[in-house]
Amino acid sequence: MIMMRCLFLSGRCRRHILLATVVVVVAGAGAAPVHAAETPLAKVPAKPASAAARNARSAGTLPQSAGSSAVAPPTATVAAASTPQAETGTTPANTDEQILVKAKRRNQMEVISGGQLGALGTKKGLDVPFNIRSYTSSLILNQQSQTLGQVLENDPSVRTTYGYGNFSEMFIIRGFPVYGDDVAINGLYGITPRQLVSPQLYDQVQVLNGASAFLNGAAPGGTGIGGNINLMFKHAENTPITRITGDYTSKATGGGSVDLGRRFGQDKAYGLRLNVAGLSGQGSIDHERRHSAALGADFDWHDDRTRISVDMNYQNQGVEWGRPGVFLGSGVTKVPRVPSAARNYGQAWTYNELNYIFGMLNVEHDFSKHLTAYAAFGGMGGNEKGDYSSLTISDGRTGDGTSGSMYVPVVQTNESTRAGVRAHFNTGPVKHEMNAGGSGLWEEFDTAYAMAWGSSIATNLYHPNYAAPLEQNFVGGDINNPKRNSQTRLYSLYFSDTMSFWHDRIALTAGFRYQNMLINGYDYNGGGLTAHYNRDAITPVVGLVIHPTRRTSIYFNRIEGLAQGPTASGSNVVNLGQIFPPYKSVQYEIGAKYDIGRFTTTLAFYQTSQPNSYTAPYGTEGALIFRADGKQRNRGAELSINGQILPGLRFNGGATLIDAQLRRTEGGVDNGHTAIGVPNYTINGNLEYDLPFLKGGTVVGRVVNTGKQWVNTANTLHLPVWTRFDLGMRYTFAVQHKPLTLRFGVDNIANTRYWSSAFNGYLLQGLPRTFKFSFTADL
């Protein structure tokens, strides 16, 4: 047995040879052999490392560490193979030292280069012509992130704002929005909670910079032109986990979580992961209260050829007396100064309550080492309701304005699926990886509304008037039992071939996706059909990767984004009702990557052109014609750096430059102007430093800097540059031979007041100074 194991490992890297030596020593002492796949380095269930298994994992339906991770060298984890103290003579002090080494490594800030790329499967970042990275659950835990937006505060290319008139999060990547509706889970659209996301259920938050119509298909909300966000569920790893966390956030929010994971059965074929998390209380904004609860149960099974996983989840989130975004009236000529950092100018009766049940099934099967089939099916049921009130400023100098009132219930039922095959074969000196498959999404959106019409609350940005709720006298639909308002059907077929030449130094990817979009709108009251859209499009992709060395690559891509086209509307429009084909945004990108495992960096240059619509004069009688040939061109550069700079010193961050220019506008009035709410640059930097004089101690710091943003298309009002600093520390030590981690942090340590975003023309204020404390015990 030992001889066979040594022979099996002899062709691998030195790490595995070292591990084989440990196995020999342990076996000689009478202990059970420790398999290489059972070390903490392996994040997938143990199974034979056949070519078929390696190929199948690229389908991306089961958890794995895709790509390289920016962590300490793996030799430190050999201690995981140690035997119990009674068999090896290890002292309690040595046992505690090994526990601390493992716990510190697990707590390290980790950003993985690579991720799930839809039709192409899960890939290492260095090997693909796209800019993708993954933020891990250790970062989410250490930063006490309670929403997806808080996780993405670490990314220099992402900025977060609110949705229109509510408390939902919307993300800006490369100057284009990503709605919550268009965040994917394991590459499937339509199954993610659409307003707020509890990140505790996920092992990775993956960010793809750039268009992705070929990779993932058209997003149901019509966004994702500048980038895509994908979430990966947690699953049981080979090392058992029993983790309890408690946390506190100022002013008075308490919460906690339990994370359990086990593998069992022959060859650890079965896996179970349970996650429970919740919080409730007042946050750092005056009067604003938030609560959330999340429950996830994730099961998986595998044998030599087949892998199956089932994920079932529930999430509840709610906001009471939330601070809203601030709209500027048409006559405002000055951006109002920022109120005190914690000021709440929302109305006391505003709230939302969001409940979702969602999950998915994934199946992979290897027919041979050359051919793998995969399928995924997911669903989501959402029930939302909320009373909302937005502040509209009428005088930017005094802060005077008005607040309205609107109640909106939503019931949403979504189903999403994907299936395909992946084949590997050679034609002479050329290696091929072919992907073929299809996807489908079915979405029904039931809603109604009740709003205050003809009345409003006179208030002030700096001295709010907290008034009684307004009478909501204008009603659309049945607010107690909302009916169908829209129905979306998205179908697609895709095919690609990645050809590798010259010992894998050059890889060329070419493919296409055929997409059909069937979207119907229905009347609030009668349920009659009010809009019908049925169009299709083909979105091609071309990508090239060249590896000058094993650790570097140069890449290029030409890819498109896809969204529903417009229907001509307006008064005195000669082509009223004309239905236009889907909007196709075109992206060109070139970049370079460097990856040595513990350190990665990417530099990218891109240009994306997005069409839009406007009306133009037609003839001499005052008529108008509706056109869909407007254009916004976003051009920029991105630098990301992740990993260990020096022993004990880790960095995650980077910078972006962007020129979001309006090129073809109505009457040419705004040609050459900058798009609303797109900063001309962004900078993020996260540092972690392990204190040499305090074993288990780590100090952390973060800076977030955002450039100038225009508030209107005329480019006469803008937000100034803003900068925020965060500081924190964590300390890991052993208690009864179990690791315990304490964390303390302060976000916005200077309590800086600033408008963080002007996207879509409304202002969002940044959070005030926020204190955070948490503990985590691994039992």
Tab-separated table of C-alpha atoms in Angstrom, residues 15-306:
chain	number	residue	atom	x	y	z
A	15	ARG	CA	4.616	19.123	-1.824
A	16	HIS	CA	3.042	15.743	-2.579
A	17	ILE	CA	6.376	13.957	-2.188
A	18	LEU	CA	6.745	15.521	1.236
A	19	LEU	CA	3.216	14.455	2.095
A	20	ALA	CA	3.953	10.904	0.938
A	21	THR	CA	6.898	10.836	3.377
A	22	VAL	CA	4.571	11.857	6.182
A	23	VAL	CA	2.168	9.064	5.160
A	24	VAL	CA	5.006	6.518	5.398
A	25	VAL	CA	5.975	7.688	8.878
A	26	VAL	CA	2.378	7.690	10.072
A	27	ALA	CA	1.665	4.256	8.632
A	28	GLY	CA	4.796	2.948	10.296
A	29	ALA	CA	3.449	4.151	13.627
A	30	GLY	CA	0.306	2.110	13.139
A	31	ALA	CA	-1.965	5.009	12.246
A	32	ALA	CA	-4.428	5.046	9.386
A	33	PRO	CA	-2.976	6.435	6.153
A	34	VAL	CA	-3.697	10.076	5.379
A	35	HIS	CA	-4.738	10.587	1.776
A	36	ALA	CA	-3.465	13.591	-0.105
A	37	ALA	CA	-6.997	14.620	-0.966
A	38	GLU	CA	-7.838	14.821	2.763
A	39	THR	CA	-5.515	17.704	3.537
A	40	PRO	CA	-6.892	21.219	3.906
A	41	LEU	CA	-5.415	22.009	0.491
A	42	ALA	CA	-8.176	20.043	-1.240
A	43	LYS	CA	-11.525	21.795	-1.399
A	44	VAL	CA	-13.318	19.172	-3.455
A	45	PRO	CA	-14.448	15.721	-2.362
A	46	ALA	CA	-11.725	13.084	-2.527
A	47	LYS	CA	-11.832	11.132	-5.780
A	48	PRO	CA	-9.394	9.657	-8.240
A	49	ALA	CA	-7.441	12.374	-10.036
A	50	SER	CA	-8.247	10.981	-13.450
A	51	ALA	CA	-8.248	13.085	-16.577
A	52	ALA	CA	-12.010	12.640	-16.733
A	53	ALA	CA	-12.444	13.957	-13.225
A	54	ARG	CA	-10.213	16.937	-13.925
A	55	ASN	CA	-12.129	17.685	-17.099
A	56	ALA	CA	-15.497	17.351	-15.355
A	57	ARG	CA	-14.599	19.804	-12.623
A	58	SER	CA	-14.306	22.468	-15.300
A	59	ALA	CA	-18.093	22.298	-15.644
A	60	GLY	CA	-18.132	24.161	-12.372
A	61	THR	CA	-21.146	22.535	-10.720
A	62	LEU	CA	-19.339	21.409	-7.583
A	63	PRO	CA	-17.285	23.493	-5.149
A	64	GLN	CA	-13.632	23.892	-5.829
A	65	SER	CA	-10.808	26.363	-5.530
A	66	ALA	CA	-10.801	27.530	-9.109
A	67	GLY	CA	-7.484	28.954	-10.076
A	68	SER	CA	-4.603	29.865	-7.836
A	69	SER	CA	-5.045	31.354	-4.401
A	70	ALA	CA	-3.022	34.146	-2.955
A	71	VAL	CA	-2.084	32.492	0.330
A	72	ALA	CA	0.993	31.359	2.174
A	73	PRO	CA	3.045	28.489	0.747
A	74	PRO	CA	1.269	25.155	1.222
A	75	THR	CA	4.141	23.511	3.081
A	76	ALA	CA	2.793	25.006	6.282
A	77	THR	CA	-0.182	22.657	6.139
A	78	VAL	CA	1.820	19.458	6.426
A	79	ALA	CA	1.115	19.670	10.134
A	80	ALA	CA	-2.453	18.730	9.311
A	81	ALA	CA	-1.271	15.190	8.698
A	82	SER	CA	0.085	14.794	12.219
A	83	THR	CA	-1.225	11.961	14.369
A	84	PRO	CA	-2.801	12.304	17.809
A	85	GLN	CA	-0.477	13.319	20.599
A	86	ALA	CA	-0.550	9.890	22.286
A	87	GLU	CA	0.853	8.211	19.192
A	88	THR	CA	3.544	10.721	18.284
A	89	GLY	CA	4.655	12.109	21.585
A	90	THR	CA	3.594	15.619	20.556
A	91	THR	CA	3.322	17.971	23.516
A	92	PRO	CA	0.226	20.102	24.114
A	93	ALA	CA	2.297	23.180	23.280
A	94	ASN	CA	3.226	21.729	19.881
A	95	THR	CA	-0.405	20.751	19.258
A	96	ASP	CA	-1.550	24.281	19.994
A	97	GLU	CA	1.163	25.642	17.700
A	98	GLN	CA	-0.095	23.474	14.850
A	99	ILE	CA	-3.665	24.585	15.541
A	100	LEU	CA	-2.620	28.241	15.367
A	101	VAL	CA	-0.709	27.727	12.109
A	102	LYS	CA	-3.768	26.185	10.473
A	103	ALA	CA	-6.190	28.752	11.925
A	104	LYS	CA	-4.028	31.718	10.904
A	105	ARG	CA	-3.705	30.415	7.383
A	106	ARG	CA	-7.460	29.865	7.145
A	107	ASN	CA	-8.098	33.431	8.335
A	108	GLN	CA	-5.798	35.057	5.811
A	109	MET	CA	-7.303	37.436	3.295
A	110	GLU	CA	-7.673	35.393	0.119
A	111	VAL	CA	-8.605	36.418	-3.401
A	112	ILE	CA	-8.494	33.661	-6.006
A	113	SER	CA	-7.558	34.327	-9.614
A	114	GLY	CA	-10.229	32.520	-11.595
A	115	GLY	CA	-13.804	31.378	-11.243
A	116	GLN	CA	-16.919	30.060	-12.953
A	117	LEU	CA	-17.227	31.266	-16.562
A	118	GLY	CA	-20.637	29.939	-17.543
A	119	ALA	CA	-20.410	28.048	-20.834
A	120	LEU	CA	-16.639	27.560	-20.386
A	121	GLY	CA	-16.892	26.112	-16.865
A	122	THR	CA	-14.590	26.858	-13.946
A	123	LYS	CA	-11.167	28.048	-15.023
A	124	LYS	CA	-7.904	29.340	-13.635
A	125	GLY	CA	-7.551	33.058	-14.239
A	126	LEU	CA	-4.183	32.808	-15.956
A	127	ASP	CA	-5.594	30.542	-18.669
A	128	VAL	CA	-8.623	32.528	-19.857
A	129	PRO	CA	-9.006	35.718	-21.916
A	130	PHE	CA	-11.162	37.371	-19.251
A	131	ASN	CA	-10.572	39.278	-16.025
A	132	ILE	CA	-12.140	37.257	-13.187
A	133	ARG	CA	-11.397	36.849	-9.472
A	134	SER	CA	-13.097	35.272	-6.457
A	135	TYR	CA	-13.447	36.596	-2.906
A	136	THR	CA	-13.571	33.776	-0.365
A	137	SER	CA	-15.628	33.039	2.713
A	138	SER	CA	-12.662	33.796	4.997
A	139	LEU	CA	-12.705	37.426	3.829
A	140	ILE	CA	-16.488	37.597	4.322
A	141	LEU	CA	-16.148	36.232	7.856
A	142	ASN	CA	-13.251	38.449	8.902
A	143	GLN	CA	-14.903	41.646	7.688
A	144	GLN	CA	-18.354	40.835	9.170
A	145	SER	CA	-19.937	41.490	5.783
A	146	GLN	CA	-23.723	41.466	6.133
A	147	THR	CA	-24.640	42.230	2.508
A	148	LEU	CA	-23.129	41.489	-0.879
A	149	GLY	CA	-22.294	45.166	-1.301
A	150	GLN	CA	-20.090	45.080	1.793
A	151	VAL	CA	-18.110	42.182	0.321
A	152	LEU	CA	-17.590	44.064	-2.934
A	153	GLU	CA	-16.197	47.102	-1.120
A	154	ASN	CA	-12.909	45.223	-1.494
A	155	ASP	CA	-12.967	45.382	-5.292
A	156	PRO	CA	-11.462	48.439	-7.001
A	157	SER	CA	-13.620	48.000	-10.098
A	158	VAL	CA	-16.986	47.812	-8.270
A	159	ARG	CA	-19.017	50.548	-6.611
A	160	THR	CA	-22.346	49.987	-4.844
A	161	THR	CA	-25.444	52.162	-4.733
A	162	TYR	CA	-29.158	51.721	-4.022
A	163	GLY	CA	-31.837	50.718	-6.468
A	164	TYR	CA	-34.389	53.270	-7.624
A	165	GLY	CA	-36.383	54.464	-4.602
A	166	ASN	CA	-35.703	51.497	-2.313
A	167	PHE	CA	-32.983	49.916	-0.161
A	168	SER	CA	-31.827	47.271	-2.636
A	169	GLU	CA	-28.170	47.133	-3.675
A	170	MET	CA	-27.070	47.842	-7.236
A	171	PHE	CA	-23.497	47.397	-8.418
A	172	ILE	CA	-21.538	49.469	-10.927
A	173	ILE	CA	-18.821	47.673	-12.930
A	174	ARG	CA	-16.952	49.454	-15.713
A	175	GLY	CA	-19.534	52.236	-15.552
A	176	PHE	CA	-22.575	49.991	-16.187
A	177	PRO	CA	-25.071	48.684	-13.608
A	178	VAL	CA	-25.671	45.153	-12.343
A	179	TYR	CA	-29.106	44.829	-10.745
A	180	GLY	CA	-29.699	42.380	-7.933
A	181	ASP	CA	-31.951	40.478	-10.366
A	182	ASP	CA	-28.881	39.843	-12.528
A	183	VAL	CA	-26.549	38.354	-9.910
A	184	ALA	CA	-26.005	34.665	-10.687
A	185	ILE	CA	-25.493	31.575	-8.519
A	186	ASN	CA	-23.165	28.983	-10.035
A	187	GLY	CA	-23.745	30.593	-13.421
A	188	LEU	CA	-27.559	30.504	-13.248
A	189	TYR	CA	-29.542	33.731	-13.452
A	190	GLY	CA	-32.882	34.188	-11.745
A	191	ILE	CA	-32.341	32.240	-8.514
A	192	THR	CA	-30.601	34.906	-6.390
A	193	PRO	CA	-32.505	37.065	-3.853
A	194	ARG	CA	-32.946	40.199	-5.901
A	195	GLN	CA	-32.719	43.125	-3.446
A	196	LEU	CA	-30.303	42.189	-0.654
A	197	VAL	CA	-28.054	39.119	-0.429
A	198	SER	CA	-26.792	37.520	2.800
A	199	PRO	CA	-23.195	36.490	1.959
A	200	GLN	CA	-22.785	33.999	4.815
A	201	LEU	CA	-24.226	31.212	2.648
A	202	TYR	CA	-21.518	31.432	-0.003
A	203	ASP	CA	-18.013	30.074	-0.328
A	204	GLN	CA	-17.027	32.547	-3.039
A	205	VAL	CA	-18.185	35.849	-4.486
A	206	GLN	CA	-16.856	35.978	-8.038
A	207	VAL	CA	-16.483	39.154	-10.098
A	208	LEU	CA	-16.091	39.057	-13.865
A	209	ASN	CA	-15.132	42.370	-15.434
A	210	GLY	CA	-16.633	42.774	-18.873
A	211	ALA	CA	-19.580	41.726	-21.006
A	212	SER	CA	-20.748	38.111	-20.741
A	213	ALA	CA	-23.644	37.441	-23.145
A	214	PHE	CA	-21.834	34.406	-24.566
A	215	LEU	CA	-20.657	33.096	-21.209
A	216	ASN	CA	-23.903	33.400	-19.228
A	217	GLY	CA	-26.578	34.489	-21.670
A	218	ALA	CA	-28.645	37.663	-21.443
A	219	ALA	CA	-29.410	38.763	-17.886
A	220	PRO	CA	-33.155	38.895	-17.114
A	221	GLY	CA	-32.926	42.473	-15.807
A	222	GLY	CA	-31.081	43.683	-18.907
A	223	THR	CA	-27.911	44.724	-17.048
A	224	GLY	CA	-24.473	43.130	-16.617
A	225	ILE	CA	-23.034	44.915	-19.667
A	226	GLY	CA	-19.857	45.950	-17.849
A	227	GLY	CA	-19.458	42.900	-15.643
A	228	ASN	CA	-21.054	40.004	-13.843
A	229	ILE	CA	-21.285	38.799	-10.232
A	230	ASN	CA	-21.557	35.087	-9.486
A	231	LEU	CA	-21.998	33.353	-6.127
A	232	MET	CA	-20.874	29.829	-5.212
A	233	PHE	CA	-22.552	27.904	-2.403
A	234	LYS	CA	-20.582	26.399	0.444
A	235	HIS	CA	-20.157	22.622	0.431
A	236	ALA	CA	-18.567	20.133	2.793
A	237	GLU	CA	-14.795	19.964	2.565
A	238	ASN	CA	-12.639	17.006	3.496
A	239	THR	CA	-11.780	18.557	6.839
A	240	PRO	CA	-14.765	18.589	9.233
A	241	ILE	CA	-15.893	22.024	10.360
A	242	THR	CA	-17.882	23.120	13.410
A	243	ARG	CA	-17.673	26.902	13.569
A	244	ILE	CA	-19.610	29.275	15.799
A	245	THR	CA	-19.427	33.052	15.332
A	246	GLY	CA	-20.902	35.922	17.302
A	247	ASP	CA	-20.728	39.550	16.202
A	248	TYR	CA	-21.669	43.078	17.208
A	249	THR	CA	-21.962	46.195	15.045
A	250	SER	CA	-22.531	49.709	16.359
A	251	LYS	CA	-24.794	51.190	17.440
A	252	ALA	CA	-26.679	48.130	18.671
A	253	THR	CA	-26.755	45.253	16.181
A	254	GLY	CA	-26.083	41.749	17.405
A	255	GLY	CA	-25.761	38.616	15.342
A	256	GLY	CA	-24.104	35.283	14.877
A	257	SER	CA	-23.746	32.218	12.714
A	258	VAL	CA	-23.199	28.471	12.874
A	259	ASP	CA	-21.320	26.632	10.122
A	260	LEU	CA	-21.236	22.810	10.139
A	261	GLY	CA	-19.635	20.585	7.521
A	262	ARG	CA	-19.019	16.837	7.363
A	263	ARG	CA	-18.084	14.184	4.830
A	264	PHE	CA	-19.007	10.584	5.489
A	265	GLY	CA	-19.524	7.215	3.858
A	266	GLN	CA	-17.052	5.124	1.875
A	267	ASP	CA	-14.339	7.336	0.342
A	268	LYS	CA	-16.157	10.265	1.962
A	269	ALA	CA	-18.574	10.192	-0.925
A	270	TYR	CA	-21.344	12.045	0.921
A	271	GLY	CA	-21.129	15.628	2.103
A	272	LEU	CA	-23.362	17.859	4.215
A	273	ARG	CA	-22.927	21.593	4.932
A	274	LEU	CA	-25.317	23.549	7.147
A	275	ASN	CA	-25.192	27.311	7.633
A	276	VAL	CA	-27.368	29.431	9.881
A	277	ALA	CA	-26.818	33.183	10.273
A	278	GLY	CA	-28.773	36.127	11.596
A	279	LEU	CA	-28.639	39.641	12.999
A	280	SER	CA	-30.943	42.303	14.346
A	281	GLY	CA	-30.645	45.808	15.745
A	282	GLN	CA	-29.898	49.444	15.038
A	283	GLY	CA	-26.922	50.147	12.829
A	284	SER	CA	-24.599	53.136	12.724
A	285	ILE	CA	-27.197	55.374	10.983
A	286	ASP	CA	-29.559	57.115	13.405
A	287	HIS	CA	-32.813	55.172	13.933
A	288	GLU	CA	-32.152	52.736	11.058
A	289	ARG	CA	-32.739	49.122	12.051
A	290	ARG	CA	-31.952	46.025	10.027
A	291	HIS	CA	-32.583	42.345	10.516
A	292	SER	CA	-31.689	39.249	8.561
A	293	ALA	CA	-31.856	35.480	8.801
A	294	ALA	CA	-30.280	32.967	6.436
A	295	LEU	CA	-30.406	29.174	6.402
A	296	GLY	CA	-28.548	26.965	3.955
A	297	ALA	CA	-28.430	23.176	3.606
A	298	ASP	CA	-26.067	21.830	0.956
A	299	PHE	CA	-25.662	18.140	0.092
A	300	ASP	CA	-23.347	16.419	-2.348
A	301	TRP	CA	-22.375	12.927	-3.449
A	302	HIS	CA	-19.793	11.572	-5.841
A	303	ASP	CA	-18.279	8.406	-7.194
A	304	ASP	CA	-15.572	7.882	-9.788
A	305	ARG	CA	-17.698	9.224	-12.644
A	306	THR	CA	-20.661	11.145	-11.238
